[in-house]
Short mmCIF file of C-alpha atoms in Angstrom, two decimals:
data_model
loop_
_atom_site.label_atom_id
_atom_site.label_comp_id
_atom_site.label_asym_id
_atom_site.label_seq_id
_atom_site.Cartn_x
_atom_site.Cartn_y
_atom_site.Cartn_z
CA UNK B 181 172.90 88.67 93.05
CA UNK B 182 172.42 85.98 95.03
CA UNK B 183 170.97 82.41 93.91
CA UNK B 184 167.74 81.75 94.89
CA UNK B 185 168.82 77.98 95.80
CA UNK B 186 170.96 77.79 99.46
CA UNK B 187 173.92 77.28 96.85
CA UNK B 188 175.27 76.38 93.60
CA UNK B 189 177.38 73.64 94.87
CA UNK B 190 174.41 71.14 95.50
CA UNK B 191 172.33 69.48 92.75
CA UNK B 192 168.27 70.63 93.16
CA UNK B 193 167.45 67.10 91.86
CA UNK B 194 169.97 64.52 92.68
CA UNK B 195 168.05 61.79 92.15
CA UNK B 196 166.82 63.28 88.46
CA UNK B 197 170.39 63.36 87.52
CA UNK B 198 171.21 60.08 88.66
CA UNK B 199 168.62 58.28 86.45
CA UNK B 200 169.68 60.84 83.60
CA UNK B 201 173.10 59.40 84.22
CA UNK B 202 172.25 55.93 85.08
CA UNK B 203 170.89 54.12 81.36
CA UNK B 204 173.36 56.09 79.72
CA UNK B 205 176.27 55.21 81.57
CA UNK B 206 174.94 51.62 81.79
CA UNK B 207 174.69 50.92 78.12
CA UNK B 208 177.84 52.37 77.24
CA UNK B 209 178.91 50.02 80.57
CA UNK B 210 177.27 46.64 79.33
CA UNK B 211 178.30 47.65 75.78
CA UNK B 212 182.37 48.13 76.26
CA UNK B 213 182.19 45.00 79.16
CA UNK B 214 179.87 42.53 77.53
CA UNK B 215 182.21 41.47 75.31
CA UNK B 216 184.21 40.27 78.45
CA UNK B 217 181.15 38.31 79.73
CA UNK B 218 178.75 37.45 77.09
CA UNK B 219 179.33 35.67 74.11
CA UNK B 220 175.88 36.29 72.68
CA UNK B 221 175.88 39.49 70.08
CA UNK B 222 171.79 39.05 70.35
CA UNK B 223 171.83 40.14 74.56
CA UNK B 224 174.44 42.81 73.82
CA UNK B 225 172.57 44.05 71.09
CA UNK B 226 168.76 43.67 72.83
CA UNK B 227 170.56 45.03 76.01
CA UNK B 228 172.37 48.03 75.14
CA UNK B 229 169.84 49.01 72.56
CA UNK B 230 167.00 48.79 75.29
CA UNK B 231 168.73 50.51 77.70
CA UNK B 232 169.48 53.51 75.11
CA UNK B 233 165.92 53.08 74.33
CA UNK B 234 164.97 54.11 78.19
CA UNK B 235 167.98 56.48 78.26
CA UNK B 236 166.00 58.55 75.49
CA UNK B 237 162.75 58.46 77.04
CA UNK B 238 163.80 59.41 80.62
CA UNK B 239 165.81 62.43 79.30
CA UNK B 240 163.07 63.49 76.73
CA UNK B 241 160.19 63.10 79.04
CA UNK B 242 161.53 63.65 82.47
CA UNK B 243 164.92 64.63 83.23
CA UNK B 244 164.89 67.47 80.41
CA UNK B 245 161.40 68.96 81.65
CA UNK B 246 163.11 68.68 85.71
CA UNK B 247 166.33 69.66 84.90
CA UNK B 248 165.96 72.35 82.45
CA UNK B 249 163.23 72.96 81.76
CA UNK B 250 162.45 72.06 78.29
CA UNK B 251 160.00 69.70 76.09
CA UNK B 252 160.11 68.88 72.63
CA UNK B 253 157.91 66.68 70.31
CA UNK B 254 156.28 65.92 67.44
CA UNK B 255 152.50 66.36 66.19
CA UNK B 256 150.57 66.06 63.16
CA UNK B 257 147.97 68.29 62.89
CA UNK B 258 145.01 68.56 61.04
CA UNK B 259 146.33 69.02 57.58
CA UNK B 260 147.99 66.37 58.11
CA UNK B 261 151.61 68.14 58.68
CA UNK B 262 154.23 67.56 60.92
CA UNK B 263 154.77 70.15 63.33
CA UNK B 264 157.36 70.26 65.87
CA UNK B 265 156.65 71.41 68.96
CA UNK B 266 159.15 73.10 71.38
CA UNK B 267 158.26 74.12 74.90
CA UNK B 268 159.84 75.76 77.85
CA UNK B 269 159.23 77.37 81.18
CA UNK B 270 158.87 81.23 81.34
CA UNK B 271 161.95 83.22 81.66
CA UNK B 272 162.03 83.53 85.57
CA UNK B 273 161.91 79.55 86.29
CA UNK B 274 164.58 79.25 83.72
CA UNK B 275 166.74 81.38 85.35
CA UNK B 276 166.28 79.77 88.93
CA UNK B 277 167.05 76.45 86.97
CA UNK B 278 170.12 75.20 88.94
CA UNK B 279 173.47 75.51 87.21
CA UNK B 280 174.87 72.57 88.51
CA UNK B 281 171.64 70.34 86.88
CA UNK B 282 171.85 71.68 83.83
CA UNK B 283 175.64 71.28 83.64
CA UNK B 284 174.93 67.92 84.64
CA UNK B 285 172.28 67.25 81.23
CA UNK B 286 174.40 69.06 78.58
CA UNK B 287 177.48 67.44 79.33
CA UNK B 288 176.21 63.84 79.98
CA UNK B 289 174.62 64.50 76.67
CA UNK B 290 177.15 65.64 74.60
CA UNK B 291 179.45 63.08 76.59
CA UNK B 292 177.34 60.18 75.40
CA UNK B 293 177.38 60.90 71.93
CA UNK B 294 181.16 61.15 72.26
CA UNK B 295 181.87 57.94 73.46
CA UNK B 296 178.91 56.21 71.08
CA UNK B 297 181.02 57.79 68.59
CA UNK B 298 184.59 56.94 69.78
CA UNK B 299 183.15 53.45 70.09
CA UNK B 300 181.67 53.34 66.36
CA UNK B 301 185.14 54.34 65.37
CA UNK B 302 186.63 51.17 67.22
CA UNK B 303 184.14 48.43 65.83
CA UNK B 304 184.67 50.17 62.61
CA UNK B 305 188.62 49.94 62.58
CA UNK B 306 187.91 46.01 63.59
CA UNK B 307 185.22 45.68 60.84
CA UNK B 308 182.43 44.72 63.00
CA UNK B 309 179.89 44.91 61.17
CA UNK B 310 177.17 43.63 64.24
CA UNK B 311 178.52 46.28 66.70
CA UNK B 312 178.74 49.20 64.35
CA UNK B 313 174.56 48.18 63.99
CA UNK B 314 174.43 48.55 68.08
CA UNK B 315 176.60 51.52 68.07
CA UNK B 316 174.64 53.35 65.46
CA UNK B 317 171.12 52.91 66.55
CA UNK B 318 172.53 54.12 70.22
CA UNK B 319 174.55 56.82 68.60
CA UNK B 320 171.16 57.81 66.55
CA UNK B 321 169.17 58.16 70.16
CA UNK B 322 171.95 60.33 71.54
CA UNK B 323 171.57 62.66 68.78
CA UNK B 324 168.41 63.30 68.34
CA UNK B 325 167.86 64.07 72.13
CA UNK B 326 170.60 66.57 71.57
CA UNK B 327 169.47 68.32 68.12
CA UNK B 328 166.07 67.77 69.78
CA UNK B 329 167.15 70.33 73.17
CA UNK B 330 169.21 72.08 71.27
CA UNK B 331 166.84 72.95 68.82
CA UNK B 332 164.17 73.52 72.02
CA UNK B 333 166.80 75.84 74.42
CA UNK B 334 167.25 77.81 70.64
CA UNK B 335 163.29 78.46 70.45
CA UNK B 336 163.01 79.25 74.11
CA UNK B 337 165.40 82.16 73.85
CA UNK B 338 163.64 83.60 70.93
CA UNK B 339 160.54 83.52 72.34
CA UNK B 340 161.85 84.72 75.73
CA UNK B 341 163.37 87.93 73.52
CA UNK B 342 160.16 88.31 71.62
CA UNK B 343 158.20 88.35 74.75
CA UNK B 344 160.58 90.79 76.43
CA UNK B 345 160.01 92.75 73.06
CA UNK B 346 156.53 92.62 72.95
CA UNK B 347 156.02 93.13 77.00
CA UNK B 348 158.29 96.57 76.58
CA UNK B 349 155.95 97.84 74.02
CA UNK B 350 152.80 96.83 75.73
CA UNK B 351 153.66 98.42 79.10
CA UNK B 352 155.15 101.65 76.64
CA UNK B 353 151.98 102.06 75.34
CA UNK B 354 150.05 101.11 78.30
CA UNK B 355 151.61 104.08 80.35
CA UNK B 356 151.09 106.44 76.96
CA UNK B 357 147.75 105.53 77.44
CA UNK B 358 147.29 106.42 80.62
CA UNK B 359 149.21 109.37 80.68
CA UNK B 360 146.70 110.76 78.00
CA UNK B 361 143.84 109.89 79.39
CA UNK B 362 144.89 111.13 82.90
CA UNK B 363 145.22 114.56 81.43
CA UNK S 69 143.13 63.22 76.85
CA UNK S 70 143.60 63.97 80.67
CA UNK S 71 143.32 67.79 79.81
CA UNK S 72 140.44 69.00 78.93
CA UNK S 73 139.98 71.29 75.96
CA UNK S 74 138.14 74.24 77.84
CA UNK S 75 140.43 75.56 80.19
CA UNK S 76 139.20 79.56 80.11
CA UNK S 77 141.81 82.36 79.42
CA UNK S 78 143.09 83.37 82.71
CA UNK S 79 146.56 83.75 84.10
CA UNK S 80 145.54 83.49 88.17
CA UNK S 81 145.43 80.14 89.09
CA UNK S 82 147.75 77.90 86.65
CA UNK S 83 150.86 75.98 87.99
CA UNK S 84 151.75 73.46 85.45
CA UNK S 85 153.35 73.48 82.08
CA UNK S 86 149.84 71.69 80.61
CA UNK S 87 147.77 74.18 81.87
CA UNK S 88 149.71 77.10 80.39
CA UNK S 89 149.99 75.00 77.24
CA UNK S 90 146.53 74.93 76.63
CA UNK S 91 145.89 78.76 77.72
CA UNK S 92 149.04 79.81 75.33
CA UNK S 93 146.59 77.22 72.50
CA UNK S 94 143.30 79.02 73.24
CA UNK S 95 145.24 82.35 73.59
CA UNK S 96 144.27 84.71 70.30
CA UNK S 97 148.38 85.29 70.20
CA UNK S 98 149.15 82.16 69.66
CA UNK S 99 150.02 81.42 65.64
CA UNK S 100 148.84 77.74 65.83
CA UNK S 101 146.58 75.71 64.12
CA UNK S 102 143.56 75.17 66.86
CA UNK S 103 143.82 71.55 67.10
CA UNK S 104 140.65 69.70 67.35
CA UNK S 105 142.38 67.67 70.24
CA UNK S 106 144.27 69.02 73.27
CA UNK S 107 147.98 69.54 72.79
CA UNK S 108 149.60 65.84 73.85
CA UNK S 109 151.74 65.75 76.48
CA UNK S 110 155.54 64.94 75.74
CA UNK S 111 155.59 61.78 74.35
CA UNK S 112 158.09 59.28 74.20
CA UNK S 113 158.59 59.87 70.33
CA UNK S 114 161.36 57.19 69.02
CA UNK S 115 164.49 58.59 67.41
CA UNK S 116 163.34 62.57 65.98
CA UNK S 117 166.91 62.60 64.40
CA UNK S 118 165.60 64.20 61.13
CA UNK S 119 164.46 67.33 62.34
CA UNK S 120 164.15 68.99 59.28
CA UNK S 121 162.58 66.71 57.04
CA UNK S 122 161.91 68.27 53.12
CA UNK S 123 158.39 68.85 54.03
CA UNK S 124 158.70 70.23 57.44
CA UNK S 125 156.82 73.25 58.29
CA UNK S 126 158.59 76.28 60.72
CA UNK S 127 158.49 74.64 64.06
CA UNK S 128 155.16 76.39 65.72
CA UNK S 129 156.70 76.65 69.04
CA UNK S 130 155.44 77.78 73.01
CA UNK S 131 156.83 79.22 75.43
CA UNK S 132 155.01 80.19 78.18
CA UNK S 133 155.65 83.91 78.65
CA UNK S 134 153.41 84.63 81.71
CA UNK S 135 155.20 85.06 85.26
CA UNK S 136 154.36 82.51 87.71
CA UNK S 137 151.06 82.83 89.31
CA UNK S 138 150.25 82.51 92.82
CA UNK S 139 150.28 78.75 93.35
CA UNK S 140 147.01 77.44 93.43
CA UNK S 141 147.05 74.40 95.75
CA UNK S 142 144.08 72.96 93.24
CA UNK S 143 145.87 72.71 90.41
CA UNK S 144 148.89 71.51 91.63
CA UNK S 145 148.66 68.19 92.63
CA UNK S 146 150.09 65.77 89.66
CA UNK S 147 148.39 65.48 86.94
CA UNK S 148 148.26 62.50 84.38
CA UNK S 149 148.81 64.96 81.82
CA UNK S 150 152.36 66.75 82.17
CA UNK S 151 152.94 64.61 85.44
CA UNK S 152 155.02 66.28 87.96
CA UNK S 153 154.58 70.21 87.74
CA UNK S 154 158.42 69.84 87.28
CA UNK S 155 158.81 73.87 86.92
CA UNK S 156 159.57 76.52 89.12
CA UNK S 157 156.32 77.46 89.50
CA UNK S 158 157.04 76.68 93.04
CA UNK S 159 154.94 73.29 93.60
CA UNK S 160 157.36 71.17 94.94
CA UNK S 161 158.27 67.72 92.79
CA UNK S 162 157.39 65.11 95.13
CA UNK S 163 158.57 61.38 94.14
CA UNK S 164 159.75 60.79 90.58
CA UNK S 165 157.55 57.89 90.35
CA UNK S 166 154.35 59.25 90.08
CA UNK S 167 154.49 60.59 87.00
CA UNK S 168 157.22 58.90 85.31
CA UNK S 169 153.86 55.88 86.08
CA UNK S 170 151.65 58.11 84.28
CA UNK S 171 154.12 58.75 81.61
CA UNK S 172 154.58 54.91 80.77
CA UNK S 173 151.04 54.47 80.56
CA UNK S 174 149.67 56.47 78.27
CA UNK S 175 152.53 55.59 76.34
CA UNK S 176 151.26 52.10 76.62
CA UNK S 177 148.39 52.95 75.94
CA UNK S 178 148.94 54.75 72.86
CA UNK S 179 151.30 51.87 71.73
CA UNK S 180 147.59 50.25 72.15
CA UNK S 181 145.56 52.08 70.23
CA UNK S 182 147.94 52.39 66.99
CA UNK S 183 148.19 48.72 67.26
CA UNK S 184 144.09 48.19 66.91
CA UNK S 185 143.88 51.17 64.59
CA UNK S 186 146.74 49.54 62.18
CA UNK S 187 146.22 46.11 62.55
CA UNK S 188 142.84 45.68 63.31
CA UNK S 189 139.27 46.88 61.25
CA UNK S 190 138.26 50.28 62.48
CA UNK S 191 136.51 53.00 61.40
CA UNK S 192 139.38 55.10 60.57
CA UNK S 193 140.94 52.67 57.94
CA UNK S 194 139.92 54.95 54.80
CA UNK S 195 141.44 58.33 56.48
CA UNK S 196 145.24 57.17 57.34
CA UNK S 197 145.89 60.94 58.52
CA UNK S 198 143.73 59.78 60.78
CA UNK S 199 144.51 56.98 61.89
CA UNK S 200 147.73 56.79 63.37
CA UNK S 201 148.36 60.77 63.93
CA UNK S 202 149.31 59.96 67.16
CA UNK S 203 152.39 58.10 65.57
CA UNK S 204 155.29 56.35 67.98
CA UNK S 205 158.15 54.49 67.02
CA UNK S 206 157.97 52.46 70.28
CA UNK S 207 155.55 49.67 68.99
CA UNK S 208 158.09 49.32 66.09
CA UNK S 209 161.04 49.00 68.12
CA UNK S 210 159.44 46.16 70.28
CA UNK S 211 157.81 44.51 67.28
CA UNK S 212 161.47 44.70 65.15
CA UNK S 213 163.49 43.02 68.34
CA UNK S 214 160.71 40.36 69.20
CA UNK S 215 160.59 39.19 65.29
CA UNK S 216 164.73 39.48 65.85
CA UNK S 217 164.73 37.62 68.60
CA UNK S 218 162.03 34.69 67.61
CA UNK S 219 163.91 34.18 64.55
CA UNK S 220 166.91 34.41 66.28
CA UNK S 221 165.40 31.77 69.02
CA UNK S 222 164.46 29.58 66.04
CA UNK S 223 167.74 29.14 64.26
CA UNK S 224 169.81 26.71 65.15
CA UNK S 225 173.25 28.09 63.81
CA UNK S 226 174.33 31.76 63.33
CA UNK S 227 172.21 32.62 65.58
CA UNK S 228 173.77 36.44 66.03
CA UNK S 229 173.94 36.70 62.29
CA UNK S 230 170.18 36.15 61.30
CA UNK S 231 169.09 38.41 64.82
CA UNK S 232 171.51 41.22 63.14
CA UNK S 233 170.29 40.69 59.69
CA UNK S 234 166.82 40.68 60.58
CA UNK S 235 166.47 43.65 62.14
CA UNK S 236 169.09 45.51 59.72
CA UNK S 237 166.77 44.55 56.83
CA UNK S 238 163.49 45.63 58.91
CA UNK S 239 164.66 48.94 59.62
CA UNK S 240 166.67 49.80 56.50
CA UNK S 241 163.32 48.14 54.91
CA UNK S 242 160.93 50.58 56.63
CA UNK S 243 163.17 53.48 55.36
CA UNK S 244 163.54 52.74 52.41
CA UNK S 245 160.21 52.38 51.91
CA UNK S 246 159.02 55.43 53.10
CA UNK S 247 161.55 57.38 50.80
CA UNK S 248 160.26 55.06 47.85
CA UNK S 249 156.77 56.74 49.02
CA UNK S 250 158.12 59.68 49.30
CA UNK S 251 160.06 60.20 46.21
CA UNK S 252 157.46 58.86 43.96
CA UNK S 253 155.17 62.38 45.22
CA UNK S 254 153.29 60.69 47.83
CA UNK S 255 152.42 62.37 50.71
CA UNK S 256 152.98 60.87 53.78
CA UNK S 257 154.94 61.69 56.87
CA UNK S 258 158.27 59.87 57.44
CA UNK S 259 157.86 59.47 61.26
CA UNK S 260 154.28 58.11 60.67
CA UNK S 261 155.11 56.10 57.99
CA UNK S 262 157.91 54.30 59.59
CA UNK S 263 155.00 54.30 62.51
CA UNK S 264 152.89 52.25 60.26
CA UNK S 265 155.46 50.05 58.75
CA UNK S 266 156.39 48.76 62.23
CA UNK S 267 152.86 48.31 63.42
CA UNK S 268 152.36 46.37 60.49
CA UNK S 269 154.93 43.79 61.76
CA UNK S 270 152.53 42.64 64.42
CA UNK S 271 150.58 39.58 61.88
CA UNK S 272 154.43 38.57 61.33
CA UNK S 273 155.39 38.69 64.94
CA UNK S 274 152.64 36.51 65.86
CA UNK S 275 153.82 34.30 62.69
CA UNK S 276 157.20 33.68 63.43
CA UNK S 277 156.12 32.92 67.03
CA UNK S 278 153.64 30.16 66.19
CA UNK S 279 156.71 28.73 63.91
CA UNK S 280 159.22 28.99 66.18
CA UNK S 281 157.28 25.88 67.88
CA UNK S 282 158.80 23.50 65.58
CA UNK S 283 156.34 21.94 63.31
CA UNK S 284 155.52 20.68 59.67
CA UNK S 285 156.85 22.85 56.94
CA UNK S 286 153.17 22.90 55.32
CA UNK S 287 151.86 24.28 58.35
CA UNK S 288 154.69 26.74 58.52
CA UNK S 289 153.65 27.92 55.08
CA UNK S 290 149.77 27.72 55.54
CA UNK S 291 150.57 30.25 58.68
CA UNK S 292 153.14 32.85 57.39
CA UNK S 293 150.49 33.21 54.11
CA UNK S 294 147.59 34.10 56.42
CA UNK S 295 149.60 36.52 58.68
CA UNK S 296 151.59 37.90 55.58
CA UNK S 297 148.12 38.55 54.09
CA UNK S 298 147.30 40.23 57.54
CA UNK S 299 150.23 42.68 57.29
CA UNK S 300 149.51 43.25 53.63
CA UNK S 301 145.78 44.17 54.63
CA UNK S 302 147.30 46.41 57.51
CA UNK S 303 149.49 48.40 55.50
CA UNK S 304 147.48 48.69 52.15
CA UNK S 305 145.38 51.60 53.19
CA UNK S 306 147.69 53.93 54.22
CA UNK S 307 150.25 53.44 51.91
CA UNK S 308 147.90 53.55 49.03
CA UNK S 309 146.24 56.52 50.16
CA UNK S 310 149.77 58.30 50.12
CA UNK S 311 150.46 58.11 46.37
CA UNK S 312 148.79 58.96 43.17
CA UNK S 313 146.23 56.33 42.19
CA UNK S 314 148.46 55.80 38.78
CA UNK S 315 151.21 54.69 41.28
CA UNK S 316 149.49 52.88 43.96
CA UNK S 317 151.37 49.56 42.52
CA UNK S 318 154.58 51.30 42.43
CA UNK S 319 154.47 52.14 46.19
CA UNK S 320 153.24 49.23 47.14
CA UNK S 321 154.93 46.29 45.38
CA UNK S 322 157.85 47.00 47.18
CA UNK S 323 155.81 46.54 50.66
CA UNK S 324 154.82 43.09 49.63
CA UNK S 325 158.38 42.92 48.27
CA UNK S 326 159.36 42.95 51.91
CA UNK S 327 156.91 41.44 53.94
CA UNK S 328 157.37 38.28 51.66
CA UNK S 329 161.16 38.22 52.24
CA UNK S 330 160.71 38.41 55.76
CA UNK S 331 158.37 35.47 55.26
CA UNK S 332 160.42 33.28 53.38
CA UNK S 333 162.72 34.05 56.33
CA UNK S 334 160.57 32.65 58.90
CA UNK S 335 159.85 29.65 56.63
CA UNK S 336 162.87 28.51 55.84
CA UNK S 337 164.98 29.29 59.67
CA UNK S 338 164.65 25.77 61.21
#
């Protein structure tokens, strides 16, 4: 069947994927090449902790709803309880999602975290102490955007099944319906 | 907020993820609790590592089960709300600046508002559920590096040491903390309550910045008393409303614990 997009080899939202690639890419960048250039720990550690900062928001807030279609967040609701909140587009949006976008998010995502980690590993084996703090709260962001998708793609499909579930019995009883009351 | 709460159950003419948010809300199907306010937008929630915190309930979650509706050219220009209709409902994303814009205001704007509930007198003081249930770890974060970075600025030696130690003992501080609450039965959330703890920092911020101007020791003092009495104001409601009256002292000794270190710490960089 063929994709509803002209073809899977272009990116629906190249300019989405750049800034979902851009903070990341240049924190790890200004992390790993500060060292080279900066003798301050305080503008590595502002630096590459800001730009992680803006690296979560954009994928939470914009580059996850554009690219796959998926939301997550937290509210407190009357009780006073935490409740988190998982959203997603309806089944036939999600499946004209493009492939090549959604390659794109998982992988930079899971990439990050990666490297964050790999990185940790390094300042640990040179006991750092300073960079282990950067690499942490950076490695901390990655995460939770990725348990925080993760958890939301999870939800989506159950709901998606449970709708499919509930629509088949609806229409089932819908034509029973009619059929009986034709008659 | 920019939604409003009435939108009226029908499928026809909805294009954006809000819209169907608040239908799947008013929807009888829906297992929520009706929330007195609209359902926020995404919001630019600091780190949600701990997804499945002791007390959490099962995640209520949407999904918006409906197929796409005719487009309805009304309802599908941008909207403050959920900014760009960034679905396949087939209204076309235009730039990504619009709403990214509206995004990073009404996050600064509800950086704002926590800061003059928290900080400041207001009505909602007594009730901390209240108050700051619209909790973000952004404030924090900005509040943390700036007192980093003023004491940092102040020092005159080890200047990456006390930036690094600073903001290691504020964070692990507003953890630990909020366990301390936590453990001794109180009831408070741990996103919120690191929320609060950060807010709280503001009196301090504006502390260290009036001694980072290099004067008398005595004034130093006179100042980080008044705006450590500020913070201690600020966070006294809310964390004494978590506990147990019986342990009020015990959870909040250790706040004054802290916000008196990190005093002495402003004193005595020169």
């Amino acid at each position: 069947m063929d994709r509803v997009q002209p073809s899977g080899e272009n990116y629906a939202n190249p300019r989405t994927c750049f800034f979902h690639v851009l903070f990341k890419a240049a924190a790890l960048a200004f992390y790993v090449l500060s060292a080279l250039f900066v003798s301050s720990f305080v503008i590595i550690f502002v630096v590459t902790v800001f730009l992680a900062a803006l690296d979560f928001w954009v994928v939470k807030n914009v580059s996850g709803r554009i690219l796959v279609g998926l939301r997550w967040w937290n509210e407190i609701d009357e009780q006073g309880e935490s409740v988190w909140k998982f959203q997603c587009l309806d089944q036939e949006s999600l499946a004209r999602m493009n492939k090549k976008d959604s390659w794109l998010f998982w992988w930079t995502l899971y990439l990050t975290a990666v490297s964050w980690i790999f990185l940790g590993v390094f300042s640990l084996i040179r006991f750092q102490a300073d960079y282990l703090l950067v690499v942490g709260v950076c490695l901390s962001l990655s995460i939770a955007n990725i348990v925080g998708f993760t958890k939301c793609r999870k939800d989506a499909k159950k709901q998606i099944q449970q709708f499919a579930t509930k629509t088949i019995a609806s229409q089932f009883t819908s034509s029973l319906q009619s059929a009986f009351s034709v008659v | 907020m920019s939604h409003g709460d009435s939108i009226p159950f029908h499928s026809s003419s909805q294009s954006d993820i809000d819209e169907i948010e608040n239908l799947i809300n008013s929807d009888a199907l829906s297992a929520t609790v009706p929330t007195a306010r609209p359902p926020s937008p995404p919001r630019a929630s600091f780190p949600s590592a701990a997804l499945a915190p002791p007390y959490q309930k099962v995640p209520r979650s949407f999904s918006l089960p409906l197929p796409p509706p005719p487009v309805d050219p009304s309802a599908a220009g941008p909207r403050p709300g959920g900014g760009v209709a960034a679905d396949g409902f087939g209204s076309p994303t235009d730039t990504l600046t619009e709403p990214v814009l509206d995004t990073v205001k009404r996050d600064l704007t509800r950086i704002v508002i926590n800061l003059k509930l928290v900080v400041f007198p207001n009505p909602f003081r007594e009730d901390p559920g209240k108050a700051l249930r619209d909790w973000d770890l952004w404030g924090p974060f900005f509040f943390i590096i700036f007192l980093g970075l003023t004491l940092s600025w102040s020092a005159s030696v080890k200047k990456s040491q006390v930036f690094a130690v600073a903001f290691a003992v504020l964070a692990a501080g507003a953890v630990i903390l909020t366990m301390n609450v936590l453990l001794l039965g109180g009831r408070i959330i741990f996103f919120q309550s690191l929320s609060l703890l950060g807010y709280c920092l503001f009196p301090l911020d504006i502390g260290a910045l009036i001694c980072s101007l290099k004067i008398n020791v005595v004034v130093k003092i006179i100042v980080v008393s008044i705006t450590l009495a500020w913070s201690y104001w600020a966070a006294y409601p809310f964390m004494s409303a978590a506990v147990d009256p019986r342990r009020k002292a015990l959870a909040l000794y250790p706040v004054f614990l802290m916000y008196i270190s990190v005093g002495f710490f402003i004193i005595a960089i020169d």
